[in-house]
Amino acid sequence: MEKIVDQDCIVHAGSGSLSLADEIPLRQTGGLDCIILCEENAASLILPPLYDRCPNLRKQNIYYLRATEKEKQIQNLLPLWEAWANDGIDRKTLVINVGGGVLCDMGGFAASVFKRGIPYVNIPTTLLSMADASVGGKTALDLNEVKNLIGCFSRPQAVYVDPVFLETLPREERLSGIAEILKMQCISNPRFETGQAERLFTDKAFLGEALHAAIREKARITALDFKEENFRKILNFGHTFGHAFESQALKARKPVTHGLAIAQGMLCELYLSWMMTGFDRNLFEDFAELIRKHYGFLRFSKDEIPRLIDYMRKDKKNQDGRIYPVLLARWGECRHEQPVTPALIEKALLAYPFF
């Protein structure tokens, strides 16, 4: 088990970390001690291993939240806030978020603004939430189909990353998490190799090591720029295009996983990098082959490209109406302040899926 420091938040990562979460009620004093916010759709899978390793949490009040991308809207938090108010939840109450990335986003936001902020911890239960949403202090909601347009920066008090939840994780969800780990390798590892990256899909031990490395690197980056005013923007590699793909899919009521969208987004932003920053074409081709092998590709028509570009224009990271995807000059060397014209974005989308 590893202890990773993320400013004033400690990330406990590795087998057995849930045993530390079992101590939470014993450390709380006054009020209701702590409450659990659980992902409703996955409760039957989540709660047995949680309660088996954290018997003290059985005694705590539990609330359920439908946490899918479709439900990631502010109106769907109103019944939760009303329940908290009726039950006397106060600033001495600790919220324990248990679920995937959407649950961590929604639960973190719900806690961060209720009574101007009550403390919370995250227990992520998917590979994606372990690598991304549970760490770094971002909370978010969508506005209609536009991704993460509402939110705030608020670090959890602690995060407990235990691989026990991965044992029953569907293949699609595992692939989604691997995409975020791939992203961290691309932006931070100058010696990244697609051949080595293949092991993420077949070697559990190697995947575990890469997950811990991703958490450590994200903690390092967010410590330098917590509110994403500069350097932290590199964590959005693949997300300008990826969020547009997700928004388009939500609009069409054919949602795709976050990881699938980000995998395709990274591919598009590497293509722009080849055009704009001199990223090596052979490395791009190797990466494209890796993505197509494990994630396939999305289908959209030429007529849908203007709407995809419009979604990118609404991205929260944009400034002065210009679009800023994250580009790479080489593995581990990012360009996050280089605007890209709509014409070049259209060129990349017309060339997709690049074979």
XYZ file of C-alpha atoms in Angstrom:
355
model
C 0.000 0.000 0.000
C 1.281 3.448 -0.950
C 0.539 6.834 0.581
C 0.544 9.646 -2.003
C 0.409 13.256 -0.813
C -1.878 15.532 -2.837
C -1.442 18.816 -0.952
C -3.694 18.459 2.121
C -5.286 15.257 0.765
C -3.743 11.824 1.290
C -4.354 9.200 -1.377
C -4.091 5.691 0.076
C -3.456 3.445 -2.913
C -3.142 -0.313 -3.022
C -4.544 -3.529 -1.622
C -5.806 -3.057 1.916
C -6.398 0.685 1.729
C -10.081 0.150 2.541
C -9.061 -0.994 6.016
C -8.045 2.606 6.644
C -11.435 3.831 5.454
C -13.006 1.624 8.132
C -11.430 3.929 10.728
C -13.270 7.019 9.432
C -16.307 6.769 11.780
C -13.996 6.283 14.746
C -12.182 9.541 13.948
C -15.345 11.620 13.494
C -16.874 13.380 16.497
C -20.247 15.082 16.914
C -23.254 15.242 14.631
C -23.994 12.256 12.427
C -20.314 11.354 12.230
C -20.372 10.473 8.545
C -22.747 9.493 5.766
C -22.257 7.385 2.664
C -23.216 8.486 -0.838
C -23.348 5.424 -3.075
C -23.861 4.937 -6.784
C -27.377 3.515 -7.013
C -26.950 1.486 -10.194
C -23.898 -0.366 -8.895
C -24.772 -0.664 -5.205
C -25.157 -4.455 -5.355
C -21.561 -4.759 -6.566
C -20.048 -1.959 -4.492
C -21.516 -2.441 -1.028
C -20.596 -6.110 -0.300
C -16.802 -5.601 -0.606
C -17.078 -2.208 1.094
C -18.936 -3.546 4.115
C -16.825 -6.700 4.235
C -13.672 -4.613 4.673
C -15.269 -1.660 6.479
C -17.776 -3.066 9.001
C -17.912 0.284 10.804
C -19.448 1.850 7.698
C -22.477 -0.457 7.972
C -23.704 1.711 10.838
C -23.670 4.948 8.852
C -26.641 6.468 7.055
C -26.527 5.832 3.325
C -27.881 7.874 0.434
C -28.118 6.748 -3.176
C -27.528 8.738 -6.327
C -28.154 7.758 -9.936
C -24.713 8.565 -11.301
C -24.607 8.228 -15.069
C -23.482 10.839 -17.571
C -27.120 11.409 -18.516
C -28.014 12.219 -14.888
C -24.959 14.433 -14.285
C -27.166 17.556 -14.091
C -27.727 20.021 -11.256
C -31.461 19.305 -11.022
C -30.678 15.709 -10.116
C -28.858 16.862 -6.977
C -31.850 18.790 -5.617
C -33.535 15.736 -4.005
C -30.217 14.807 -2.373
C -29.721 18.288 -0.922
C -33.335 18.308 0.318
C -32.780 14.962 2.038
C -29.571 16.220 3.645
C -31.340 19.350 4.880
C -34.277 17.353 6.284
C -31.911 14.915 8.013
C -29.896 17.656 9.705
C -26.638 17.181 7.820
C -24.276 19.907 8.992
C -20.697 21.063 8.518
C -19.435 18.461 10.963
C -20.723 15.675 8.758
C -18.291 13.880 6.481
C -19.592 12.572 3.133
C -18.052 9.312 1.887
C -18.446 9.111 -1.893
C -18.424 5.489 -3.092
C -18.639 4.925 -6.831
C -17.230 5.670 -10.246
C -16.093 8.893 -11.858
C -19.527 10.470 -12.275
C -20.394 9.709 -8.634
C -17.124 11.278 -7.447
C -17.773 14.354 -9.617
C -21.376 14.754 -8.478
C -20.809 13.814 -4.851
C -17.806 16.095 -4.544
C -19.794 19.005 -5.977
C -22.832 18.269 -3.806
C -20.705 18.302 -0.657
C -18.611 21.292 -1.701
C -21.563 23.653 -2.055
C -24.013 22.294 0.551
C -24.051 24.784 3.459
C -21.098 26.427 1.663
C -19.064 23.269 1.940
C -18.960 20.095 4.002
C -15.979 17.714 3.987
C -15.884 14.593 1.882
C -13.655 11.657 0.984
C -13.650 9.520 -2.158
C -13.648 5.749 -2.438
C -13.418 5.209 -6.216
C -14.726 1.891 -7.499
C -13.735 1.976 -11.193
C -10.329 2.166 -12.801
C -11.298 5.459 -14.447
C -12.281 7.112 -11.180
C -9.142 5.795 -9.484
C -6.915 7.287 -12.176
C -8.802 10.513 -12.724
C -12.003 11.801 -11.105
C -11.302 10.924 -7.461
C -7.912 12.704 -7.347
C -7.018 16.345 -7.932
C -9.920 18.241 -6.399
C -12.131 18.890 -9.423
C -15.880 18.503 -9.037
C -18.219 18.864 -11.976
C -21.677 18.671 -13.518
C -22.716 18.844 -17.148
C -24.936 21.598 -18.525
C -27.353 19.771 -20.794
C -24.949 17.741 -22.964
C -21.947 20.075 -22.554
C -19.390 18.319 -20.359
C -18.320 19.610 -16.924
C -19.406 23.210 -17.479
C -20.514 23.581 -13.847
C -18.176 22.780 -10.977
C -15.661 23.955 -8.434
C -12.194 23.146 -7.158
C -12.461 21.340 -3.830
C -10.082 18.658 -2.613
C -11.389 15.663 -0.711
C -9.952 15.064 2.729
C -8.677 11.683 1.599
C -8.969 9.125 -1.208
C -8.906 5.339 -0.773
C -7.914 3.467 -3.933
C -8.335 -0.273 -3.419
C -8.116 -2.745 -6.341
C -10.729 -5.012 -4.731
C -13.399 -3.145 -6.705
C -11.712 -3.960 -10.008
C -12.322 -7.692 -9.697
C -15.862 -7.441 -11.118
C -15.252 -4.457 -13.407
C -16.652 -4.979 -16.940
C -14.145 -4.959 -19.803
C -15.576 -1.717 -21.211
C -15.033 0.078 -17.903
C -11.506 -1.304 -17.594
C -10.676 0.023 -21.088
C -12.107 3.398 -20.115
C -9.729 3.646 -17.164
C -6.740 2.485 -19.187
C -7.336 5.408 -21.568
C -6.742 7.897 -18.738
C -3.618 6.024 -17.657
C -2.406 6.140 -21.274
C -3.011 9.886 -21.235
C -0.805 10.319 -18.178
C 1.944 8.282 -19.842
C 1.776 10.401 -23.002
C 2.052 13.748 -21.202
C 4.594 12.812 -18.551
C 6.812 9.947 -19.749
C 9.508 10.947 -22.283
C 10.320 7.230 -22.727
C 6.733 6.213 -23.495
C 6.517 3.377 -26.027
C 3.359 1.961 -27.539
C 4.851 -1.533 -27.422
C 5.292 -1.229 -23.669
C 1.820 0.286 -23.365
C 0.348 -2.962 -24.717
C 1.071 -4.480 -21.312
C -1.579 -2.211 -19.774
C -4.196 -4.394 -21.463
C -2.809 -7.785 -20.439
C -0.626 -7.468 -17.317
C -2.523 -6.654 -14.095
C 0.644 -6.006 -12.093
C 1.967 -3.618 -14.739
C -1.410 -1.866 -14.872
C -1.347 -1.441 -11.092
C 2.108 0.129 -11.218
C 0.986 2.463 -14.009
C -2.095 3.449 -11.997
C 0.033 4.432 -9.000
C 2.391 6.365 -11.291
C -0.590 8.214 -12.796
C -1.888 9.186 -9.350
C 1.554 10.387 -8.243
C 1.989 12.467 -11.392
C -1.467 13.989 -11.148
C -0.816 14.928 -7.523
C 2.466 16.558 -8.559
C 0.829 18.556 -11.362
C -2.160 19.722 -9.341
C 0.122 20.840 -6.508
C 1.821 23.198 -8.961
C -1.415 24.634 -10.353
C -4.487 23.621 -8.359
C -7.013 25.896 -10.097
C -5.834 25.134 -13.630
C -4.545 28.593 -14.408
C -1.547 27.304 -16.329
C 0.386 24.026 -16.137
C -2.488 21.801 -14.964
C -4.119 22.256 -18.380
C -1.875 19.511 -19.754
C -4.110 17.016 -17.910
C -6.730 17.828 -20.545
C -4.795 16.091 -23.324
C -7.414 14.396 -25.490
C -10.299 16.088 -23.688
C -11.052 18.977 -26.074
C -11.951 16.535 -28.833
C -13.014 13.800 -26.406
C -15.572 15.922 -24.583
C -16.993 17.040 -27.943
C -17.380 13.392 -28.947
C -19.116 12.670 -25.630
C -21.430 15.666 -25.992
C -22.367 14.666 -29.525
C -23.120 11.132 -28.357
C -25.235 12.369 -25.438
C -27.169 14.657 -27.762
C -27.888 11.679 -30.029
C -28.831 9.566 -26.965
C -26.106 7.104 -27.839
C -23.617 7.726 -25.010
C -20.058 6.437 -25.187
C -17.721 5.818 -22.271
C -15.458 8.648 -21.218
C -12.368 6.572 -21.889
C -13.404 5.670 -25.422
C -14.024 9.344 -26.216
C -10.708 10.428 -24.660
C -8.814 7.724 -26.557
C -10.159 9.124 -29.832
C -9.532 12.661 -28.604
C -5.880 11.895 -27.931
C -5.583 10.504 -31.427
C -7.020 13.687 -32.953
C -4.824 15.954 -30.837
C -1.724 13.954 -31.765
C -2.653 14.414 -35.420
C -2.808 18.174 -34.822
C 0.519 17.883 -33.001
C 2.047 16.278 -36.092
C 0.743 19.184 -38.183
C 1.617 21.995 -35.755
C 4.443 21.052 -33.385
C 6.500 18.544 -35.340
C 5.363 15.451 -33.448
C 6.920 12.395 -35.089
C 4.590 10.898 -37.709
C 5.793 7.341 -37.074
C 5.020 7.668 -33.364
C 1.583 8.982 -34.256
C 0.968 5.994 -36.536
C 2.046 3.569 -33.802
C -0.272 5.233 -31.300
C -3.127 5.248 -33.805
C -2.715 1.512 -34.291
C -2.800 0.972 -30.513
C -6.000 2.986 -30.119
C -7.779 1.395 -33.071
C -6.827 -2.094 -31.853
C -8.281 -1.652 -28.372
C -10.924 1.070 -28.801
C -11.964 0.932 -32.434
C -13.150 4.291 -33.708
C -16.217 6.524 -33.640
C -18.487 7.172 -36.586
C -19.733 10.627 -37.516
C -20.631 12.297 -40.761
C -19.117 15.355 -42.406
C -22.333 17.211 -41.598
C -21.764 16.666 -37.865
C -18.347 18.336 -37.841
C -19.651 21.926 -37.347
C -21.520 20.805 -34.218
C -18.413 19.052 -32.870
C -16.424 22.257 -33.368
C -19.192 24.231 -31.646
C -18.928 21.951 -28.615
C -15.167 22.614 -28.564
C -15.830 26.363 -28.618
C -17.885 25.929 -25.422
C -15.022 24.144 -23.654
C -14.393 25.729 -20.254
C -10.632 26.021 -20.917
C -11.019 28.342 -23.897
C -10.003 31.990 -23.807
C -11.108 34.881 -26.036
C -13.213 32.499 -28.108
C -10.189 30.486 -29.234
C -9.839 26.713 -28.936
C -6.886 25.254 -27.040
C -6.408 21.489 -27.388
C -3.321 20.093 -25.676
C -0.621 19.376 -28.254
C 2.556 17.344 -27.855
C 5.942 18.178 -29.321
C 7.119 14.745 -28.211
C 6.151 12.299 -25.490
C 6.235 14.116 -22.159
C 6.445 17.605 -23.687
C 3.111 19.423 -23.942
C 1.905 22.642 -25.535
C -1.214 23.897 -23.764
C -1.177 27.566 -24.799
C -1.208 27.170 -28.576
C -4.625 28.004 -30.095
C -5.886 25.918 -32.994
C -8.103 27.395 -35.701
C -11.472 25.837 -36.522
C -10.126 25.166 -40.026
C -7.351 22.948 -38.651
C -9.751 21.198 -36.297
C -12.029 20.512 -39.247
C -9.052 19.144 -41.176
C -8.265 16.728 -38.354
C -11.893 15.592 -38.118
C -12.080 15.057 -41.870
C -8.893 12.934 -41.716
C -10.183 10.851 -38.726
C -9.784 7.881 -38.130
C -6.451 8.366 -39.955
C -6.199 5.235 -42.090
